[in-house]
């Protein structure tokens, strides 16, 4: 068992252990910026742990997201998981479906302005961008995306 694994303290604080399946699931999600589905994670984890069940992968993905070690995001294809839990936005390519991380804008100042104007307490936000990625633009020519 790894003792200095990122997130181990969070799990322990909630009375949870870093089991082999949890460790592999975290590793798979954090090793890619593709925002994988549970099915993708399951296929990758099975390479190292052939007896793991899809139910175990789903249960652990949800638990790890609830503990803040992964982020969950819904899209048209179902739930996806993100190993980057820091502030960032997303760009989804409408041609290939890939999801890219985009650095977040100055979120604190936006939250303060919203709170000052409305009296709301903004706890979180999500900004999504849609268009065509560079690879898809090169394949289909240089026509700009308009909306």
CSV table of C-alpha atoms in Angstrom, one decimal:
chain,number,residue,atom,x,y,z
A,1,UNK,CA,0.0,0.0,0.0
A,2,UNK,CA,1.3,3.4,-0.9
A,3,UNK,CA,1.5,5.8,2.1
A,4,UNK,CA,2.2,9.1,0.4
A,5,UNK,CA,-0.4,8.7,-2.3
A,6,UNK,CA,-2.2,12.0,-3.2
A,7,UNK,CA,-5.6,11.8,-1.6
A,8,UNK,CA,-4.7,9.2,1.0
A,9,UNK,CA,-5.3,11.7,3.8
A,10,UNK,CA,-8.7,12.7,2.4
A,11,UNK,CA,-9.7,9.0,2.3
A,12,UNK,CA,-8.5,8.3,5.8
A,13,UNK,CA,-10.2,11.4,7.2
A,14,UNK,CA,-13.5,9.9,6.0
A,15,UNK,CA,-12.7,6.4,7.4
A,16,UNK,CA,-11.8,5.0,4.0
A,17,UNK,CA,-8.8,3.0,2.8
A,18,UNK,CA,-6.9,3.3,-0.4
A,19,UNK,CA,-7.6,-0.2,-1.8
A,20,UNK,CA,-6.0,-1.6,-4.9
A,21,UNK,CA,-9.1,-0.9,-7.1
A,22,UNK,CA,-9.4,2.7,-5.8
A,23,UNK,CA,-5.7,3.3,-6.4
A,24,UNK,CA,-5.9,2.0,-9.9
A,25,UNK,CA,-9.1,3.9,-10.7
A,26,UNK,CA,-7.5,7.1,-9.5
A,27,UNK,CA,-4.4,6.4,-11.5
A,28,UNK,CA,-6.3,5.7,-14.7
A,29,UNK,CA,-8.4,8.9,-14.4
A,30,UNK,CA,-5.5,11.1,-13.4
A,31,UNK,CA,-3.3,9.7,-16.2
A,32,UNK,CA,-5.5,11.0,-19.0
A,33,UNK,CA,-6.9,14.4,-19.8
A,34,UNK,CA,-9.6,12.8,-21.9
A,35,UNK,CA,-12.3,12.9,-19.2
A,36,UNK,CA,-13.0,9.1,-19.4
A,37,UNK,CA,-16.3,7.3,-18.9
A,38,UNK,CA,-16.7,4.6,-16.3
A,39,UNK,CA,-16.5,2.0,-19.2
A,40,UNK,CA,-13.1,3.3,-20.3
A,41,UNK,CA,-11.8,3.3,-16.7
A,42,UNK,CA,-13.2,-0.3,-16.2
A,43,UNK,CA,-11.3,-1.5,-19.4
A,44,UNK,CA,-8.1,0.1,-18.2
A,45,UNK,CA,-8.3,-1.1,-14.6
A,46,UNK,CA,-9.1,-4.7,-15.8
A,47,UNK,CA,-5.7,-4.8,-17.5
A,48,UNK,CA,-4.1,-4.7,-14.1
A,49,UNK,CA,-6.9,-6.2,-12.0
A,50,UNK,CA,-8.8,-8.7,-14.2
A,51,UNK,CA,-11.3,-9.7,-11.5
A,52,UNK,CA,-12.6,-6.2,-10.8
A,53,UNK,CA,-16.3,-5.7,-11.6
A,54,UNK,CA,-17.9,-2.8,-13.4
A,55,UNK,CA,-20.0,-2.2,-10.3
A,56,UNK,CA,-16.9,-1.8,-8.2
A,57,UNK,CA,-15.5,0.7,-10.7
A,58,UNK,CA,-18.8,2.7,-10.7
A,59,UNK,CA,-19.1,2.7,-6.9
A,60,UNK,CA,-15.5,3.8,-6.4
A,61,UNK,CA,-15.7,6.5,-9.1
A,62,UNK,CA,-18.7,8.0,-7.4
A,63,UNK,CA,-17.1,7.7,-3.9
A,64,UNK,CA,-13.9,9.3,-5.1
A,65,UNK,CA,-15.8,12.1,-6.7
A,66,UNK,CA,-17.9,12.6,-3.5
A,67,UNK,CA,-14.6,12.9,-1.6
A,68,UNK,CA,-13.3,15.5,-4.0
A,69,UNK,CA,-10.5,13.4,-5.4
A,70,UNK,CA,-12.1,13.3,-8.9
A,71,UNK,CA,-14.7,15.5,-10.6
A,72,UNK,CA,-17.9,14.2,-12.2
A,73,UNK,CA,-19.4,15.8,-15.2
A,74,UNK,CA,-22.4,14.8,-17.2
A,75,UNK,CA,-22.5,15.1,-21.0
A,76,UNK,CA,-24.7,13.7,-23.8
A,77,UNK,CA,-22.8,10.4,-23.6
A,78,UNK,CA,-23.3,10.0,-19.8
A,79,UNK,CA,-21.0,10.6,-16.9
A,80,UNK,CA,-17.4,11.4,-17.3
A,81,UNK,CA,-14.7,11.8,-14.7
A,82,UNK,CA,-11.9,14.4,-14.4
A,83,UNK,CA,-8.7,13.9,-12.5
A,84,UNK,CA,-8.1,17.7,-12.5
A,85,UNK,CA,-10.0,18.9,-9.5
A,86,UNK,CA,-8.5,22.4,-9.6
A,87,UNK,CA,-10.4,25.4,-11.1
A,88,UNK,CA,-10.7,25.0,-14.9
A,89,UNK,CA,-13.3,25.2,-17.7
A,90,UNK,CA,-13.9,22.8,-20.5
A,91,UNK,CA,-14.0,22.9,-24.3
A,92,UNK,CA,-15.9,20.1,-26.1
A,93,UNK,CA,-15.2,19.5,-29.8
A,94,UNK,CA,-18.5,19.0,-31.5
A,95,UNK,CA,-16.8,17.0,-34.3
A,96,UNK,CA,-14.8,14.3,-32.4
A,97,UNK,CA,-16.4,14.7,-28.9
A,98,UNK,CA,-13.1,15.1,-27.1
A,99,UNK,CA,-13.2,17.3,-24.0
A,100,UNK,CA,-10.3,19.6,-23.3
A,101,UNK,CA,-9.3,21.4,-20.1
A,102,UNK,CA,-9.2,25.2,-20.4
A,103,UNK,CA,-7.6,27.5,-17.8
A,104,UNK,CA,-10.3,29.2,-15.7
A,105,UNK,CA,-10.8,32.9,-15.9
A,106,UNK,CA,-10.6,35.0,-12.7
A,107,UNK,CA,-13.3,33.1,-11.0
A,108,UNK,CA,-13.1,34.9,-7.6
A,109,UNK,CA,-13.8,38.3,-9.0
A,110,UNK,CA,-16.8,36.9,-11.0
A,111,UNK,CA,-18.1,35.3,-7.8
A,112,UNK,CA,-17.8,38.5,-5.9
A,113,UNK,CA,-19.5,40.5,-8.6
A,114,UNK,CA,-22.4,38.1,-8.7
A,115,UNK,CA,-22.7,38.0,-5.0
A,116,UNK,CA,-22.7,41.8,-4.8
A,117,UNK,CA,-25.3,42.3,-7.5
A,118,UNK,CA,-27.7,39.5,-6.5
A,119,UNK,CA,-27.0,38.6,-2.9
A,120,UNK,CA,-26.3,35.0,-4.0
A,121,UNK,CA,-23.6,32.9,-2.4
A,122,UNK,CA,-21.8,31.3,-5.4
A,123,UNK,CA,-20.3,28.0,-4.3
A,124,UNK,CA,-19.2,26.8,-7.7
A,125,UNK,CA,-19.5,27.4,-11.4
A,126,UNK,CA,-19.0,25.7,-14.7
A,127,UNK,CA,-18.1,27.3,-18.0
A,128,UNK,CA,-18.4,25.2,-21.1
A,129,UNK,CA,-17.1,26.1,-24.6
A,130,UNK,CA,-18.1,24.2,-27.7
A,131,UNK,CA,-16.6,24.2,-31.2
A,132,UNK,CA,-14.1,22.3,-33.2
A,133,UNK,CA,-10.6,21.4,-32.0
A,134,UNK,CA,-7.5,22.1,-34.0
A,135,UNK,CA,-7.3,18.6,-35.4
A,136,UNK,CA,-10.9,18.5,-36.6
A,137,UNK,CA,-10.5,22.0,-38.1
A,138,UNK,CA,-7.5,20.9,-40.1
A,139,UNK,CA,-9.4,17.8,-41.3
A,140,UNK,CA,-12.5,19.8,-42.4
A,141,UNK,CA,-10.8,23.0,-43.6
A,142,UNK,CA,-10.5,26.4,-42.0
A,143,UNK,CA,-14.1,27.5,-41.9
A,144,UNK,CA,-14.9,29.2,-38.6
A,145,UNK,CA,-17.5,27.9,-36.3
A,146,UNK,CA,-20.4,30.4,-36.0
A,147,UNK,CA,-23.4,30.5,-33.8
